[in-house]
mmCIF file of C-alpha atoms in Angstrom:
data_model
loop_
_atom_site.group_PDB
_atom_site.id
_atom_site.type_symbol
_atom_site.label_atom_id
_atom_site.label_comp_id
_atom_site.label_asym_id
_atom_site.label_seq_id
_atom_site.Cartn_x
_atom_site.Cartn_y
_atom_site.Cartn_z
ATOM 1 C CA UNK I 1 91.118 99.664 116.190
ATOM 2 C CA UNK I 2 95.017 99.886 115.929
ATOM 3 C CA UNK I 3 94.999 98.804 112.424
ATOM 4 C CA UNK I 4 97.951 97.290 110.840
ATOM 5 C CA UNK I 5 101.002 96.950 112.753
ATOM 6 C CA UNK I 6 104.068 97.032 111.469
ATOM 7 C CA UNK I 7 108.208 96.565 112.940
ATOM 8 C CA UNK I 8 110.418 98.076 112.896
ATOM 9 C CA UNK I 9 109.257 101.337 110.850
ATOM 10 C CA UNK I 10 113.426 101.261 110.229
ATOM 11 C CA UNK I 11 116.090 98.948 109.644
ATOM 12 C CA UNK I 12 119.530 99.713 108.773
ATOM 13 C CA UNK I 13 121.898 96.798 107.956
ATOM 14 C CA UNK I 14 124.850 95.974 105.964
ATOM 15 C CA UNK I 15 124.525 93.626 103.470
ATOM 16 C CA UNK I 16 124.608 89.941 103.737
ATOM 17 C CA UNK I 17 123.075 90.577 107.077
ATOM 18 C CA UNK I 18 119.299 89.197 107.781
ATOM 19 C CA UNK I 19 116.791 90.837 108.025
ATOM 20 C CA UNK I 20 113.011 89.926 109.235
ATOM 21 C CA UNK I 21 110.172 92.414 109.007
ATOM 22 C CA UNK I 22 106.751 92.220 111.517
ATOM 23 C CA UNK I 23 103.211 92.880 111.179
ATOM 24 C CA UNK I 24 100.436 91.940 113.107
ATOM 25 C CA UNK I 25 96.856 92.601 110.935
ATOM 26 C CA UNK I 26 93.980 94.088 111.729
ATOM 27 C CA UNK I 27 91.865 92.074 113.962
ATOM 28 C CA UNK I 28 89.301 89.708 112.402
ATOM 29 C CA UNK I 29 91.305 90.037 108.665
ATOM 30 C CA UNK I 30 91.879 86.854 107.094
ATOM 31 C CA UNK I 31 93.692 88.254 104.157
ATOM 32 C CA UNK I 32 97.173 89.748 104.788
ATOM 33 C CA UNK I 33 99.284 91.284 102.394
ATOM 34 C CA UNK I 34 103.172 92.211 101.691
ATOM 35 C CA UNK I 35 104.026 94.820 99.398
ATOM 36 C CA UNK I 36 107.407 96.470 98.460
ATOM 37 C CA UNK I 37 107.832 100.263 96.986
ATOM 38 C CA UNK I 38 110.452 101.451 95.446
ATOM 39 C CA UNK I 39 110.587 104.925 93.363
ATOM 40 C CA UNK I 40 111.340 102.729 90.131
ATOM 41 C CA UNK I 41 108.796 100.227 90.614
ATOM 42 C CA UNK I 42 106.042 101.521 92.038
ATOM 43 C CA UNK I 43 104.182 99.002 94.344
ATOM 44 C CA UNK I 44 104.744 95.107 93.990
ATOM 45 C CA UNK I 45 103.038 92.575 95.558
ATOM 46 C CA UNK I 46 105.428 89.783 96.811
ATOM 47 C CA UNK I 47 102.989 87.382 98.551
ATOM 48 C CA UNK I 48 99.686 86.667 100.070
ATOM 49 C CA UNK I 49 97.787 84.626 102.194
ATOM 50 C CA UNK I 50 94.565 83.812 103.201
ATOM 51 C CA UNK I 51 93.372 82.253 106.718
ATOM 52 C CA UNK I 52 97.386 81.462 107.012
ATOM 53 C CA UNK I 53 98.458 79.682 103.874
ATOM 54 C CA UNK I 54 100.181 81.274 101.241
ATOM 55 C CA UNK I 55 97.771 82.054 98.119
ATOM 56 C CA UNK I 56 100.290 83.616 95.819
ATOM 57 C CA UNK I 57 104.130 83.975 96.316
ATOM 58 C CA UNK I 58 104.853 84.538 92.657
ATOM 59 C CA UNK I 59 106.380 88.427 93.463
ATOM 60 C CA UNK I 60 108.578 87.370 95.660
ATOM 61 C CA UNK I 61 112.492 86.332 94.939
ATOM 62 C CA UNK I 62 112.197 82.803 96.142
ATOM 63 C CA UNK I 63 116.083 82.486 96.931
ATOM 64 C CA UNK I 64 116.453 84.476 99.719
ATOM 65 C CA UNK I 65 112.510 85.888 100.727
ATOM 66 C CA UNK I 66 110.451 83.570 102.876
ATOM 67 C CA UNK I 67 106.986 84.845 103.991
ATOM 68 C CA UNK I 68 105.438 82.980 107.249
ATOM 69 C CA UNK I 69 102.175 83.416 108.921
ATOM 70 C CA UNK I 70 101.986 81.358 112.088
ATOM 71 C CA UNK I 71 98.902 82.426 113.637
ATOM 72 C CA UNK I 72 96.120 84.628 112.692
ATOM 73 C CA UNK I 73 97.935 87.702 113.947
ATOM 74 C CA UNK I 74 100.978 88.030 113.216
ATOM 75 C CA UNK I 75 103.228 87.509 109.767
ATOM 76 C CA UNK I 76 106.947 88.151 109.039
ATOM 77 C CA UNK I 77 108.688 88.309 106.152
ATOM 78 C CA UNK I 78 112.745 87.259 106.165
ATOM 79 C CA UNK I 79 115.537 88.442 103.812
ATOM 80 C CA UNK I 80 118.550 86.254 103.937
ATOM 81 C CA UNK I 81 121.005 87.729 102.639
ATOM 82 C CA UNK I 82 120.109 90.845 102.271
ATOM 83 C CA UNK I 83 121.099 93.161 99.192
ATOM 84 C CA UNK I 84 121.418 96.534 98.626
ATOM 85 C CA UNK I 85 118.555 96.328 95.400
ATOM 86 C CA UNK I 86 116.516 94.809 98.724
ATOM 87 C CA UNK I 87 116.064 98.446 99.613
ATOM 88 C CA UNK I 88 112.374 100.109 100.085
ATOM 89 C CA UNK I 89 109.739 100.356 101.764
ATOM 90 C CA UNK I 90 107.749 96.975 102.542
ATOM 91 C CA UNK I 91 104.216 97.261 103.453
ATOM 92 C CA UNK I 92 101.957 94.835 105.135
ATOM 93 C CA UNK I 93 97.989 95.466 105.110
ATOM 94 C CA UNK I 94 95.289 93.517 105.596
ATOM 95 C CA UNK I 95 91.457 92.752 104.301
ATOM 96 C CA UNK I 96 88.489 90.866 105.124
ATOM 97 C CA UNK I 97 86.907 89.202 102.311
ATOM 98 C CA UNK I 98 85.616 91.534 99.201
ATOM 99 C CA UNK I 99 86.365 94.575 101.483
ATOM 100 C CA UNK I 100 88.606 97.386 100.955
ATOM 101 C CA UNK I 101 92.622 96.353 102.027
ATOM 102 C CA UNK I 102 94.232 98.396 104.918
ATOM 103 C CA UNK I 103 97.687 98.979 104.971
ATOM 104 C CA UNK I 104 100.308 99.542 107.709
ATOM 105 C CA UNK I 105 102.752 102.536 107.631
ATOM 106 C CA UNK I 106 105.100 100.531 106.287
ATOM 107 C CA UNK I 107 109.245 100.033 107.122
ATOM 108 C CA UNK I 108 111.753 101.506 105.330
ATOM 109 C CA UNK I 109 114.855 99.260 104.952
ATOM 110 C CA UNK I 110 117.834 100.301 104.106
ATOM 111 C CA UNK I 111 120.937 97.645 103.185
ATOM 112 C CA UNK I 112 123.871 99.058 102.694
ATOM 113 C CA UNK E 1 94.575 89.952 83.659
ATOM 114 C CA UNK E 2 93.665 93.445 85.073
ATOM 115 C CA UNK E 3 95.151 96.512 84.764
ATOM 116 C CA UNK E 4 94.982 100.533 85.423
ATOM 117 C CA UNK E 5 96.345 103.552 83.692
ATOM 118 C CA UNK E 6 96.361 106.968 85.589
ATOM 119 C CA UNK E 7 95.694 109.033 83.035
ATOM 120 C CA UNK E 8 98.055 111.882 84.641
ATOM 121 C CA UNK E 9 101.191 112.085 86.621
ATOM 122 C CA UNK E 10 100.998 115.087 88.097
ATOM 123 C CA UNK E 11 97.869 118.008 89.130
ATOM 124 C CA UNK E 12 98.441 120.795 89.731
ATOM 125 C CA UNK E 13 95.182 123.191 91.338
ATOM 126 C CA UNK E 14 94.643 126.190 93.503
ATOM 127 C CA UNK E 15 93.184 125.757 96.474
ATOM 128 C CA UNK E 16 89.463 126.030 96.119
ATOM 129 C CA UNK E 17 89.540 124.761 93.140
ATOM 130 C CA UNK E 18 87.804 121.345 91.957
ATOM 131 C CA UNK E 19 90.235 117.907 91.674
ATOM 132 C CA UNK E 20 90.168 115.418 88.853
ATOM 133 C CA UNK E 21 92.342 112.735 89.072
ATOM 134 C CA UNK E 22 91.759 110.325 86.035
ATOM 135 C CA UNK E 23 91.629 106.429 86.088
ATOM 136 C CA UNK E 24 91.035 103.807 83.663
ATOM 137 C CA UNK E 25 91.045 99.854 84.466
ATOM 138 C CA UNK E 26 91.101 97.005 82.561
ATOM 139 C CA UNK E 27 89.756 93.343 84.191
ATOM 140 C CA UNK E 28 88.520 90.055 83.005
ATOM 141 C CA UNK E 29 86.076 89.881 86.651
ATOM 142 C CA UNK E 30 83.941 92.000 87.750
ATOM 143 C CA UNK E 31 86.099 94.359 89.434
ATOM 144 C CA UNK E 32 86.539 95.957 92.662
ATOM 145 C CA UNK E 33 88.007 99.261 91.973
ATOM 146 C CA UNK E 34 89.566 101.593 95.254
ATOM 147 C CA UNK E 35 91.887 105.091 95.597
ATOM 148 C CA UNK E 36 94.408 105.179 98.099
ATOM 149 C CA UNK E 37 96.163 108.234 98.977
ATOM 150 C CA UNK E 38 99.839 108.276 100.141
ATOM 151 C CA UNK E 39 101.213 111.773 101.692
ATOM 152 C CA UNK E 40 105.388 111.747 101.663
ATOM 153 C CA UNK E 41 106.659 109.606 103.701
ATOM 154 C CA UNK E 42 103.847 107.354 104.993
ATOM 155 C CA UNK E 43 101.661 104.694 104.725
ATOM 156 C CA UNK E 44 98.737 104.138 101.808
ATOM 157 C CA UNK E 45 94.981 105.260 102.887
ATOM 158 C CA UNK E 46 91.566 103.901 101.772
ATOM 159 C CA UNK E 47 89.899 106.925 100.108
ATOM 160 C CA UNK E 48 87.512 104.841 98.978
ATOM 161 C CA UNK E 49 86.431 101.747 97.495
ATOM 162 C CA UNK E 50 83.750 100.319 94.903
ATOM 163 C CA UNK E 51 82.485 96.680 94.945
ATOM 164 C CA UNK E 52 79.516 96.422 92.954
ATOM 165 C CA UNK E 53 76.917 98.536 94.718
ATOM 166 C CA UNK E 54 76.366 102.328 93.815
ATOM 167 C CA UNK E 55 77.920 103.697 90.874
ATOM 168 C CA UNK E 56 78.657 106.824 92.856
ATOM 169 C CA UNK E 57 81.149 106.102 95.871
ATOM 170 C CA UNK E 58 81.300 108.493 98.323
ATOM 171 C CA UNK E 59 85.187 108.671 100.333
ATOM 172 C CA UNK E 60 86.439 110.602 103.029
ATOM 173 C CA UNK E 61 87.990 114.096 103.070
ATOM 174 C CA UNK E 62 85.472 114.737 100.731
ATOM 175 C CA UNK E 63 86.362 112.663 97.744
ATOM 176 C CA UNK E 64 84.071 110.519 95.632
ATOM 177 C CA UNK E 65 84.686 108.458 92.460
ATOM 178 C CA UNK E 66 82.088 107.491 89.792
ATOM 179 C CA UNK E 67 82.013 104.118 88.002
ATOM 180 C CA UNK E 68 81.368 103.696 84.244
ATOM 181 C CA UNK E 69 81.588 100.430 82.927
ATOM 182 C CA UNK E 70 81.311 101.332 79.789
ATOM 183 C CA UNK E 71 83.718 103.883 79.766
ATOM 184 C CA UNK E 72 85.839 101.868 81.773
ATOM 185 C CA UNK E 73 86.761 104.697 84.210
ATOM 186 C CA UNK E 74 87.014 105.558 87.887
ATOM 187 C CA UNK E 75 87.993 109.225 88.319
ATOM 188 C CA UNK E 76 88.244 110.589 91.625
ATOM 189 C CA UNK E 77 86.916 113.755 92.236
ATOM 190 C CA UNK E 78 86.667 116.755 94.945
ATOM 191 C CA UNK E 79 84.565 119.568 94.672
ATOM 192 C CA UNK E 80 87.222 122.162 96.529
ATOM 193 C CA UNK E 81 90.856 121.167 97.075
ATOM 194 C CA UNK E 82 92.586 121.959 100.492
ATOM 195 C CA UNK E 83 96.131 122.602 101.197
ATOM 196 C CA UNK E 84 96.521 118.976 102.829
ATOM 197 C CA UNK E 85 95.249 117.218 99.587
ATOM 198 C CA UNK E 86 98.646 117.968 98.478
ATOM 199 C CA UNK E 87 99.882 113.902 98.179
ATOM 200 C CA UNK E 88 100.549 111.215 95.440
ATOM 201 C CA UNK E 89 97.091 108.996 95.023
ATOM 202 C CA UNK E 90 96.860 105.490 93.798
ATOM 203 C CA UNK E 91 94.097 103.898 91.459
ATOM 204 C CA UNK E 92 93.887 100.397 92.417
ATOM 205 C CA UNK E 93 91.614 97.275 90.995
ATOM 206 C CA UNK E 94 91.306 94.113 91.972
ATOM 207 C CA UNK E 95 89.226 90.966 90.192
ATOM 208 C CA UNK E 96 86.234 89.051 91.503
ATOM 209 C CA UNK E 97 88.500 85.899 91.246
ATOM 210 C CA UNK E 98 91.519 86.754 93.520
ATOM 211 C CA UNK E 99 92.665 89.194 95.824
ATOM 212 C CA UNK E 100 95.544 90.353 93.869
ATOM 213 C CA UNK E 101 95.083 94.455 94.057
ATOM 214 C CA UNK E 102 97.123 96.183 90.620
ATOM 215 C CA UNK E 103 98.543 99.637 91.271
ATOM 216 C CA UNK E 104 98.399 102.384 88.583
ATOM 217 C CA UNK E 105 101.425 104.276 88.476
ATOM 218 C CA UNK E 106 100.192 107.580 90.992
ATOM 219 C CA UNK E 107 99.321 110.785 90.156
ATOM 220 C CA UNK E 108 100.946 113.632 92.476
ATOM 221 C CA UNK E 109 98.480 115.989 93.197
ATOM 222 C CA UNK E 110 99.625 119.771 94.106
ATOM 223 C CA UNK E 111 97.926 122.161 95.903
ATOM 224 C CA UNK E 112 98.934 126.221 95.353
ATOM 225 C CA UNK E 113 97.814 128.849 97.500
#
């Protein structure tokens, strides 16, 4: 298995620019994930869904984030505009059901 | 509401020596309760993970992690520690009623000839 797939693993951009991040789950997952990390915050879940629809969006800055999932296999997550605090690394990993979560190796984003 | 402490943020060992990485969790649900290890630069891997079946988990590299409810703990352990053990690792719980997975803070492990 290829396990979580993620583009691109780096994006440079000024800010004010958009910016839209990939990921295509493991096969078979119905639960897909997307976190951010950042050395002063740790790990933070911005949003979630299950079979496609959004279960919880609560981490994520409403105003300019928007998560989509149009199929079973692929996701993206948008940042317009983008910031320079919108810097880290954003993960997207997948599960299915009670099992354990799988992440992708993530994409570091730099605005600048 | 669920939580986890990491009881340390940084181990240091020799190599050849045994690991203990310390982990307590808090949770309404029954939990599910994993490790994750992250070496610099790259992506989070599933050490391990428990969900309700045998106290004693068994991970790769060589790693298990015990459950005590009552002591509300999940310490990872390794018999012998390895130069390429040397990473940050995550204690992570989720509850039986969502998905939602809570971070503890990392401990960064270090591994001395």
């Amino acid at each position: 298995d290829a396990g979580v797939i993620q583009s691109p693993r780096h994006e440079v951009t000024e800010m004010g620019q958009e910016v839209t991040l990939r990921c295509k789950p493991i096969s078979g997952h119905d639960y897909l994930f997307w976190y951010r990390q950042t050395m002063m915050q740790g790990l933070e879940l911005l949003v979630y869904f299950n079979n496609k629809a959004v279960m919880d969006d609560s981490g994520m800055p409403k105003d300019r984030f928007s998560a989509k999932m149009p199929n079973a296999s692929f996701s993206t997550l948008k940042i317009q505009p983008s910031e320079p605090r919108d810097s880290a690394v954003y993960f997207c990993a997948s599960s299915l059901a009670r099992g354990g979560v799988y992440f992708g190796p993530g994409t570091r984003l730099t605005v600048t | 509401a669920q939580s986890v402490t990491q009881l340390d943020s940084h181990v240091s060992v020799s190599e050849g020596t045994p690991v203990l990485l310390r982990c307590n969790y808090s949770s309404s649900y029954s939990p599910s309760l994993f490790w994750y290890v992250q070496h610099p630069n790259k992506g989070l891997q599933l050490l391990l993970k428990y969900t309700s079946a045998a106290t004693l988990v068994k991970g790769i590299n060589g790693f298990e992690a015990e459950f005590k409810k009552s002591e509300t703990s999940f310490h990872l352990t390794k018999p012998s520690a390895h130069m390429s053990d040397a990473a940050e690792y995550f204690c992570v719980v989720s509850s039986s009623n969502d998905y939602k997975l809570s971070f503890g803070a990392g401990t960064t492990v270090t591994v001395r000839a």
